[in-house]
Amino acid sequence: GAKDSSCSEYNPTGRNSYSRGTTMRTEDERLTGRIYLAGHRGMVGSAIGRRLARTDGVELITRTHAELDLTDQAAVNGFFAATRPDHVILAAARVGGIWANDHYPAEFIYQNLMMEANVIHAAHRAGVKRLLLLGSSCIYPRLAPQPMAEEALLTGPLELTNEPYAIAKIAGIKLCESYNRQYGTDFRSVMPTNLYGPGDNFDLEHSHVIPALLRKLHEAREQQSPRVEIWGTGTPRREFLHVDDMAEASLHVMRLPLENLQAHTQPRLSHVNIGTGRDVSIRELAELIAGIVDYRGELKYDTSKPDGTPQKLLDVSRLGALGWQARIDLPEGLKQTYTWFLDNQSFIRS
Ligand code: GFB
């Protein structure tokens, strides 16, 4: 692998996986066998599950929250010992929008830390061949230079509305890297930008901005309300990725031959950003959604609500070099998500 020499200083045991393999292969490896998909009912997990269900040679293992509590270490160890998966995709997480992050900081840090620590440690003990951790672009400093490259990690203070969640996700990256360095595991991590799409949470307090605005503007049109409140000033900029693109990108990174991934990462800087490379202001987003749902009333900015970080745009050149780019553009993805919302209104999570 291209990074063989650079990893030796991190490899006191000589067991580092970064010294495996000598030939550079460019084609994807087949990801087959028993795959445990944690969080298969969430927006991202269900999108990944839809793709894996169509893949030959994959035996998908899932457990509902009621069947397996990932914050319970003994339960997680028992599950791994009994099922012995070949691969693990860790898409389970406690997630939410700016309000939920701000109001449930203890749950966001505790549950995410516990799930990551339990699953990653159990995967190591069970000899899992490959693991993929899903993180978030909020791991980067609040005022990181835009677009944010992987190297921006741990270079400055975090956005306070989601600091506890971000700390848990940073710990997840470092768990993966530490097990790789000490035990030679192949635990990877991807950091998606803000996601949206079918299966999202449309609860008005807990959701992210896209499902919230689709619902608020749809209901305002139905009820002929003269105005709709948009949180904050409308000036923050966000990058949005459709969850089907995220699922594809996750599986792309998961399937990369290790040597390929190593050629573009380092043992202590191993995560890969996943995004579109384009952002919009919240005002532009609100106007776009108003057009899609055909709402013609006033958009009123409630500046007593937080803006959060001023801009969150990922540098996706590492991902591009690894051979993937987003396909679904924002207007198309929003229209498709609105159709999904209309078709599923009776049983959307709320
Ligand atoms: O999507 P959102 O909650 O996530 O908010 P963050 C994005 C922006 O949209 C903020 C504004 O500036 C909000 O103030 N906004 C306007 C709204 N109207 C609304 C509304 O009705 N609902 C919501 N939710 N926002 C979260 C983090 O940050 O995003 C997490 O807290 C995570 O840690 C996640 O990283 C992706 O981008 O601000």
Short mmCIF file of C-alpha atoms and ligand atoms in Angstrom, two decimals:
data_model
loop_
_atom_site.label_atom_id
_atom_site.label_comp_id
_atom_site.label_asym_id
_atom_site.label_seq_id
_atom_site.Cartn_x
_atom_site.Cartn_y
_atom_site.Cartn_z
CA GLY A 1 0.00 0.00 0.00
CA ALA A 2 1.05 3.56 -0.63
CA LYS A 3 1.02 4.53 3.04
CA ASP A 4 3.10 1.61 4.32
CA SER A 5 6.05 3.72 5.33
CA SER A 6 4.05 6.47 7.02
CA CYS A 7 2.23 4.10 9.33
CA SER A 8 5.22 2.37 10.86
CA GLU A 9 5.56 4.98 13.59
CA TYR A 10 2.03 4.20 14.77
CA ASN A 11 2.59 0.46 14.72
CA PRO A 12 4.46 -0.65 17.82
CA THR A 13 2.99 -4.15 17.67
CA GLY A 14 3.74 -4.80 14.01
CA ARG A 15 0.15 -5.92 13.53
CA ASN A 16 -1.12 -2.88 11.74
CA SER A 17 -3.40 -3.68 8.84
CA TYR A 18 -1.84 -0.82 6.95
CA SER A 19 1.12 -3.04 6.10
CA ARG A 20 -1.06 -5.61 4.33
CA GLY A 21 -1.24 -5.89 0.56
CA THR A 22 1.21 -4.84 -2.07
CA THR A 23 -0.74 -4.40 -5.29
CA MET A 24 -3.01 -1.46 -5.94
CA ARG A 25 -6.37 -2.62 -7.22
CA THR A 26 -8.82 -0.15 -8.59
CA GLU A 27 -12.00 -2.20 -8.80
CA ASP A 28 -14.40 -2.48 -5.89
CA GLU A 29 -14.29 -5.58 -3.79
CA ARG A 30 -17.46 -7.54 -3.40
CA LEU A 31 -18.96 -7.03 0.00
CA THR A 32 -20.53 -10.39 0.68
CA GLY A 33 -21.24 -12.70 3.58
CA ARG A 34 -22.98 -11.89 6.82
CA ILE A 35 -23.44 -8.13 7.19
CA TYR A 36 -24.81 -6.68 10.42
CA LEU A 37 -26.57 -3.41 9.61
CA ALA A 38 -27.08 -1.50 12.87
CA GLY A 39 -29.82 1.12 12.66
CA HIS A 40 -31.67 -0.48 9.73
CA ARG A 41 -34.89 1.35 10.55
CA GLY A 42 -33.41 4.84 10.45
CA MET A 43 -33.30 7.02 7.34
CA VAL A 44 -29.74 6.09 6.41
CA GLY A 45 -29.88 2.49 7.59
CA SER A 46 -33.01 1.78 5.61
CA ALA A 47 -31.48 3.31 2.45
CA ILE A 48 -28.39 1.11 2.87
CA GLY A 49 -30.62 -1.89 3.59
CA ARG A 50 -32.59 -1.33 0.38
CA ARG A 51 -29.35 -1.51 -1.60
CA LEU A 52 -27.88 -4.50 0.23
CA ALA A 53 -31.12 -6.44 -0.14
CA ARG A 54 -30.53 -6.41 -3.90
CA THR A 55 -26.95 -7.72 -3.61
CA ASP A 56 -26.13 -11.38 -4.28
CA GLY A 57 -24.19 -13.19 -1.60
CA VAL A 58 -25.24 -10.88 1.21
CA GLU A 59 -26.92 -12.21 4.31
CA LEU A 60 -28.27 -9.13 6.05
CA ILE A 61 -28.48 -9.29 9.84
CA THR A 62 -30.68 -6.72 11.61
CA ARG A 63 -32.14 -6.23 15.08
CA THR A 64 -34.74 -3.73 16.16
CA HIS A 65 -34.08 -1.47 19.12
CA ALA A 66 -36.47 -3.61 21.18
CA GLU A 67 -34.52 -6.76 20.29
CA LEU A 68 -31.06 -5.30 20.93
CA ASP A 69 -30.19 -2.19 22.93
CA LEU A 70 -26.82 -1.08 21.56
CA THR A 71 -26.07 0.93 24.71
CA ASP A 72 -26.09 -2.36 26.67
CA GLN A 73 -22.59 -3.80 26.47
CA ALA A 74 -23.46 -7.31 27.65
CA ALA A 75 -26.30 -7.54 25.15
CA VAL A 76 -24.06 -6.34 22.30
CA ASN A 77 -21.30 -8.81 23.22
CA GLY A 78 -23.83 -11.63 23.36
CA PHE A 79 -25.27 -10.69 20.01
CA PHE A 80 -21.86 -10.62 18.29
CA ALA A 81 -20.80 -13.93 19.88
CA ALA A 82 -24.01 -15.56 18.70
CA THR A 83 -24.24 -14.13 15.17
CA ARG A 84 -20.55 -13.61 14.26
CA PRO A 85 -21.05 -11.17 11.37
CA ASP A 86 -18.32 -10.80 8.72
CA HIS A 87 -18.99 -7.09 8.26
CA VAL A 88 -20.65 -4.32 10.26
CA ILE A 89 -22.25 -1.07 9.15
CA LEU A 90 -22.88 1.19 12.13
CA ALA A 91 -25.74 3.43 11.03
CA ALA A 92 -27.42 3.41 14.44
CA ALA A 93 -27.23 6.74 16.23
CA ARG A 94 -29.21 9.17 18.32
CA VAL A 95 -29.72 12.03 15.84
CA GLY A 96 -31.78 15.16 15.51
CA GLY A 97 -31.85 18.74 14.31
CA ILE A 98 -30.55 21.85 15.98
CA TRP A 99 -33.35 22.03 18.62
CA ALA A 100 -33.10 18.38 19.67
CA ASN A 101 -29.30 18.56 19.92
CA ASP A 102 -29.58 21.66 22.07
CA HIS A 103 -32.24 20.23 24.41
CA TYR A 104 -31.05 16.64 24.92
CA PRO A 105 -27.24 17.02 25.19
CA ALA A 106 -26.85 14.17 27.68
CA GLU A 107 -28.75 11.69 25.52
CA PHE A 108 -26.85 12.74 22.40
CA ILE A 109 -23.41 12.25 23.92
CA TYR A 110 -24.17 9.25 26.13
CA GLN A 111 -26.13 7.11 23.70
CA ASN A 112 -23.79 7.71 20.78
CA LEU A 113 -20.64 7.06 22.80
CA MET A 114 -22.07 3.85 24.23
CA MET A 115 -23.31 2.49 20.90
CA GLU A 116 -19.98 3.19 19.20
CA ALA A 117 -17.83 1.81 22.02
CA ASN A 118 -19.94 -1.33 22.41
CA VAL A 119 -20.26 -2.15 18.72
CA ILE A 120 -16.65 -1.36 17.80
CA HIS A 121 -15.19 -3.30 20.72
CA ALA A 122 -17.49 -6.27 20.12
CA ALA A 123 -16.66 -6.22 16.39
CA HIS A 124 -12.97 -6.42 17.25
CA ARG A 125 -13.56 -9.29 19.69
CA ALA A 126 -15.65 -11.18 17.16
CA GLY A 127 -13.02 -10.81 14.41
CA VAL A 128 -15.21 -8.70 12.11
CA LYS A 129 -13.40 -8.22 8.79
CA ARG A 130 -14.57 -4.72 8.02
CA LEU A 131 -16.66 -2.10 9.83
CA LEU A 132 -18.06 1.22 8.63
CA LEU A 133 -18.96 3.98 11.08
CA LEU A 134 -21.30 6.77 9.98
CA GLY A 135 -20.54 10.17 11.48
CA SER A 136 -21.47 13.74 10.67
CA SER A 137 -19.99 16.94 9.25
CA CYS A 138 -20.60 18.65 12.62
CA ILE A 139 -17.33 17.08 13.84
CA TYR A 140 -15.48 20.05 12.32
CA PRO A 141 -14.73 23.31 14.15
CA ARG A 142 -17.48 25.93 13.99
CA LEU A 143 -15.27 28.34 12.09
CA ALA A 144 -13.29 25.85 10.00
CA PRO A 145 -12.19 27.18 6.59
CA GLN A 146 -14.76 26.31 3.93
CA PRO A 147 -15.01 23.89 2.27
CA MET A 148 -13.95 21.69 5.19
CA ALA A 149 -11.31 19.09 4.43
CA GLU A 150 -10.74 16.03 6.61
CA GLU A 151 -7.61 17.75 7.96
CA ALA A 152 -9.78 20.37 9.75
CA LEU A 153 -10.69 17.81 12.43
CA LEU A 154 -9.63 18.89 15.94
CA THR A 155 -8.21 22.23 14.85
CA GLY A 156 -10.63 24.47 16.79
CA PRO A 157 -13.72 24.84 19.01
CA LEU A 158 -16.96 23.14 17.94
CA GLU A 159 -20.41 24.64 17.31
CA LEU A 160 -22.02 24.68 20.76
CA THR A 161 -25.55 23.62 19.74
CA ASN A 162 -24.21 20.19 18.76
CA GLU A 163 -20.93 19.88 20.62
CA PRO A 164 -21.94 16.78 22.64
CA TYR A 165 -23.05 14.90 19.51
CA ALA A 166 -19.92 16.00 17.63
CA ILE A 167 -17.64 14.84 20.47
CA ALA A 168 -19.30 11.41 20.38
CA LYS A 169 -18.78 11.16 16.62
CA ILE A 170 -15.15 12.28 16.90
CA ALA A 171 -14.70 9.59 19.55
CA GLY A 172 -16.14 7.10 17.04
CA ILE A 173 -13.50 8.00 14.45
CA LYS A 174 -10.77 7.70 17.07
CA LEU A 175 -12.13 4.34 18.26
CA CYS A 176 -11.88 3.00 14.70
CA GLU A 177 -8.38 4.38 14.21
CA SER A 178 -7.17 3.12 17.59
CA TYR A 179 -8.36 -0.44 16.97
CA ASN A 180 -6.82 -0.33 13.49
CA ARG A 181 -3.51 0.85 14.87
CA GLN A 182 -3.36 -1.54 17.80
CA TYR A 183 -5.09 -4.63 16.45
CA GLY A 184 -4.83 -4.35 12.67
CA THR A 185 -8.59 -4.17 12.18
CA ASP A 186 -10.17 -2.59 9.08
CA PHE A 187 -12.62 -0.14 10.66
CA ARG A 188 -13.53 2.78 8.39
CA SER A 189 -15.50 5.96 8.92
CA VAL A 190 -17.46 8.30 6.68
CA MET A 191 -18.68 11.79 7.58
CA PRO A 192 -21.81 12.80 5.68
CA THR A 193 -23.01 16.33 5.28
CA ASN A 194 -26.65 17.13 6.26
CA LEU A 195 -28.85 14.33 4.90
CA TYR A 196 -32.48 14.23 3.78
CA GLY A 197 -34.83 11.94 1.92
CA PRO A 198 -37.46 9.22 2.32
CA GLY A 199 -37.71 7.86 5.85
CA ASP A 200 -36.67 11.15 7.46
CA ASN A 201 -38.12 12.35 10.77
CA PHE A 202 -40.83 14.95 10.11
CA ASP A 203 -41.42 15.87 13.75
CA LEU A 204 -41.37 19.66 13.94
CA GLU A 205 -39.21 19.94 17.05
CA HIS A 206 -36.79 17.06 16.58
CA SER A 207 -36.28 17.06 12.83
CA HIS A 208 -33.70 18.69 10.58
CA VAL A 209 -34.55 21.69 8.46
CA ILE A 210 -35.64 19.95 5.23
CA PRO A 211 -38.36 17.68 6.65
CA ALA A 212 -39.47 20.52 8.95
CA LEU A 213 -39.89 22.98 6.07
CA LEU A 214 -41.53 20.46 3.73
CA ARG A 215 -44.11 19.77 6.38
CA LYS A 216 -44.59 23.34 7.62
CA LEU A 217 -44.98 24.79 4.13
CA HIS A 218 -47.22 21.94 2.98
CA GLU A 219 -49.51 22.37 5.99
CA ALA A 220 -49.50 26.16 5.57
CA ARG A 221 -50.66 25.76 1.97
CA GLU A 222 -53.39 23.31 3.03
CA GLN A 223 -54.57 25.64 5.79
CA GLN A 224 -54.02 28.78 3.72
CA SER A 225 -51.87 30.34 6.46
CA PRO A 226 -50.57 33.81 5.55
CA ARG A 227 -47.08 33.16 6.91
CA VAL A 228 -44.68 30.44 8.03
CA GLU A 229 -41.94 30.78 10.61
CA ILE A 230 -38.46 29.80 9.56
CA TRP A 231 -35.98 29.45 12.40
CA GLY A 232 -33.00 31.79 12.57
CA THR A 233 -31.91 34.48 10.15
CA GLY A 234 -32.01 32.46 6.94
CA THR A 235 -28.35 33.27 6.28
CA PRO A 236 -26.64 30.05 7.48
CA ARG A 237 -25.40 27.91 4.61
CA ARG A 238 -25.81 24.15 4.51
CA GLU A 239 -24.92 21.37 2.09
CA PHE A 240 -27.60 18.71 1.61
CA LEU A 241 -27.13 15.16 0.36
CA HIS A 242 -29.93 12.78 -0.59
CA VAL A 243 -29.91 9.63 1.53
CA ASP A 244 -29.82 7.34 -1.53
CA ASP A 245 -26.58 9.02 -2.57
CA MET A 246 -25.34 8.58 1.01
CA ALA A 247 -26.16 4.87 0.94
CA GLU A 248 -24.32 4.44 -2.33
CA ALA A 249 -21.30 6.41 -1.12
CA SER A 250 -21.17 4.42 2.13
CA LEU A 251 -21.14 1.11 0.28
CA HIS A 252 -18.57 2.47 -2.16
CA VAL A 253 -16.19 3.33 0.69
CA MET A 254 -16.96 0.04 2.45
CA ARG A 255 -16.10 -1.95 -0.70
CA LEU A 256 -12.86 -0.16 -1.55
CA PRO A 257 -9.81 -2.38 -1.43
CA LEU A 258 -7.88 -1.39 1.70
CA GLU A 259 -4.85 -0.32 -0.34
CA ASN A 260 -6.99 2.13 -2.28
CA LEU A 261 -8.39 3.68 0.87
CA GLN A 262 -4.92 3.85 2.41
CA ALA A 263 -3.55 5.67 -0.60
CA HIS A 264 -5.87 8.59 0.25
CA THR A 265 -6.01 8.44 4.07
CA GLN A 266 -3.68 8.17 7.03
CA PRO A 267 -3.90 5.90 10.08
CA ARG A 268 -4.68 8.93 12.28
CA LEU A 269 -6.69 10.84 9.67
CA SER A 270 -8.77 8.09 8.19
CA HIS A 271 -12.30 9.45 7.82
CA VAL A 272 -13.83 10.33 4.46
CA ASN A 273 -16.19 13.26 3.89
CA ILE A 274 -19.38 12.53 1.95
CA GLY A 275 -21.20 15.41 0.33
CA THR A 276 -22.06 17.17 -2.89
CA GLY A 277 -19.53 20.01 -2.68
CA ARG A 278 -22.35 22.58 -3.02
CA ASP A 279 -24.30 24.50 -0.39
CA VAL A 280 -27.31 26.85 -0.20
CA SER A 281 -28.51 29.40 2.34
CA ILE A 282 -31.49 28.49 4.51
CA ARG A 283 -33.38 31.32 2.78
CA GLU A 284 -32.67 29.80 -0.65
CA LEU A 285 -33.72 26.41 0.67
CA ALA A 286 -36.99 27.77 2.11
CA GLU A 287 -37.81 29.49 -1.20
CA LEU A 288 -37.01 26.34 -3.15
CA ILE A 289 -39.30 24.28 -0.90
CA ALA A 290 -42.05 26.92 -1.07
CA GLY A 291 -41.92 26.54 -4.85
CA ILE A 292 -42.09 22.75 -4.69
CA VAL A 293 -45.07 22.63 -2.33
CA ASP A 294 -46.62 25.67 -4.06
CA TYR A 295 -46.86 27.84 -0.94
CA ARG A 296 -47.19 31.55 -1.76
CA GLY A 297 -47.47 33.15 1.68
CA GLU A 298 -44.78 34.98 3.62
CA LEU A 299 -41.61 33.35 4.96
CA LYS A 300 -41.00 34.97 8.34
CA TYR A 301 -37.59 34.58 9.96
CA ASP A 302 -37.73 33.96 13.71
CA THR A 303 -34.39 35.29 14.92
CA SER A 304 -35.05 34.18 18.49
CA LYS A 305 -34.26 30.64 17.23
CA PRO A 306 -30.60 29.61 16.79
CA ASP A 307 -28.76 29.69 13.46
CA GLY A 308 -26.20 27.13 14.49
CA THR A 309 -22.94 27.08 12.60
CA PRO A 310 -22.72 29.81 9.90
CA GLN A 311 -21.63 27.46 7.11
CA LYS A 312 -21.10 23.74 6.72
CA LEU A 313 -19.71 22.76 3.33
CA LEU A 314 -17.52 19.71 2.91
CA ASP A 315 -14.42 19.40 0.79
CA VAL A 316 -15.17 16.17 -1.05
CA SER A 317 -11.91 15.84 -2.97
CA ARG A 318 -10.82 12.77 -0.97
CA LEU A 319 -14.07 11.04 -1.89
CA GLY A 320 -13.68 12.15 -5.51
CA ALA A 321 -10.18 10.69 -5.61
CA LEU A 322 -11.66 7.45 -4.29
CA GLY A 323 -14.01 7.40 -7.27
CA TRP A 324 -17.42 8.61 -6.10
CA GLN A 325 -19.57 11.67 -6.65
CA ALA A 326 -23.15 12.62 -5.81
CA ARG A 327 -25.84 12.25 -8.49
CA ILE A 328 -29.11 13.57 -7.08
CA ASP A 329 -29.34 17.36 -7.23
CA LEU A 330 -31.21 19.29 -4.56
CA PRO A 331 -34.37 20.35 -6.48
CA GLU A 332 -34.85 16.81 -7.79
CA GLY A 333 -34.18 15.24 -4.38
CA LEU A 334 -36.58 17.65 -2.65
CA LYS A 335 -39.38 16.90 -5.13
CA GLN A 336 -38.90 13.18 -4.64
CA THR A 337 -38.86 13.58 -0.85
CA TYR A 338 -42.03 15.70 -0.96
CA THR A 339 -43.75 12.96 -2.98
CA TRP A 340 -42.64 10.42 -0.39
CA PHE A 341 -43.99 12.66 2.38
CA LEU A 342 -47.37 12.95 0.64
CA ASP A 343 -47.54 9.18 0.14
CA ASN A 344 -46.56 8.38 3.72
CA GLN A 345 -48.24 11.10 5.75
CA SER A 346 -50.32 8.65 7.73
CA PHE A 347 -47.30 6.81 9.11
CA ILE A 348 -44.39 9.25 9.00
CA ARG A 349 -42.34 9.27 12.19
CA SER A 350 -43.50 12.20 14.24
O1 GFB B 1 -31.19 21.04 9.95
P1 GFB B 1 -30.80 21.73 11.20
O2 GFB B 1 -31.61 21.46 12.40
O3 GFB B 1 -29.32 21.33 11.44
O4 GFB B 1 -30.84 23.31 10.96
P2 GFB B 1 -27.86 21.95 11.69
C1 GFB B 1 -30.21 23.92 9.86
C2 GFB B 1 -30.54 25.40 9.81
O5 GFB B 1 -31.92 25.55 9.43
C3 GFB B 1 -30.38 26.14 11.13
C4 GFB B 1 -32.56 26.45 10.29
O6 GFB B 1 -29.85 27.42 10.88
C5 GFB B 1 -31.84 26.26 11.61
O7 GFB B 1 -32.04 27.35 12.48
N1 GFB B 1 -34.02 26.20 10.33
C6 GFB B 1 -34.97 27.03 9.85
C7 GFB B 1 -34.63 25.12 10.85
N2 GFB B 1 -36.19 26.54 10.09
C8 GFB B 1 -36.02 25.35 10.72
C9 GFB B 1 -36.92 24.37 11.22
O8 GFB B 1 -38.13 24.50 11.16
N3 GFB B 1 -36.36 23.24 11.76
C10 GFB B 1 -35.00 23.07 11.85
N4 GFB B 1 -34.52 21.93 12.39
N5 GFB B 1 -34.13 24.00 11.41
C11 GFB B 1 -27.72 19.73 13.08
C12 GFB B 1 -26.86 19.34 14.21
O9 GFB B 1 -27.31 21.03 12.81
O10 GFB B 1 -27.56 18.99 11.90
C13 GFB B 1 -26.50 17.92 14.25
O11 GFB B 1 -27.42 19.83 15.39
C14 GFB B 1 -26.20 17.28 12.91
O12 GFB B 1 -25.43 17.71 15.10
C15 GFB B 1 -27.18 17.68 11.88
O13 GFB B 1 -24.90 17.50 12.49
C16 GFB B 1 -26.82 17.20 10.49
O14 GFB B 1 -27.08 21.78 10.43
O15 GFB B 1 -27.86 23.33 12.23
#
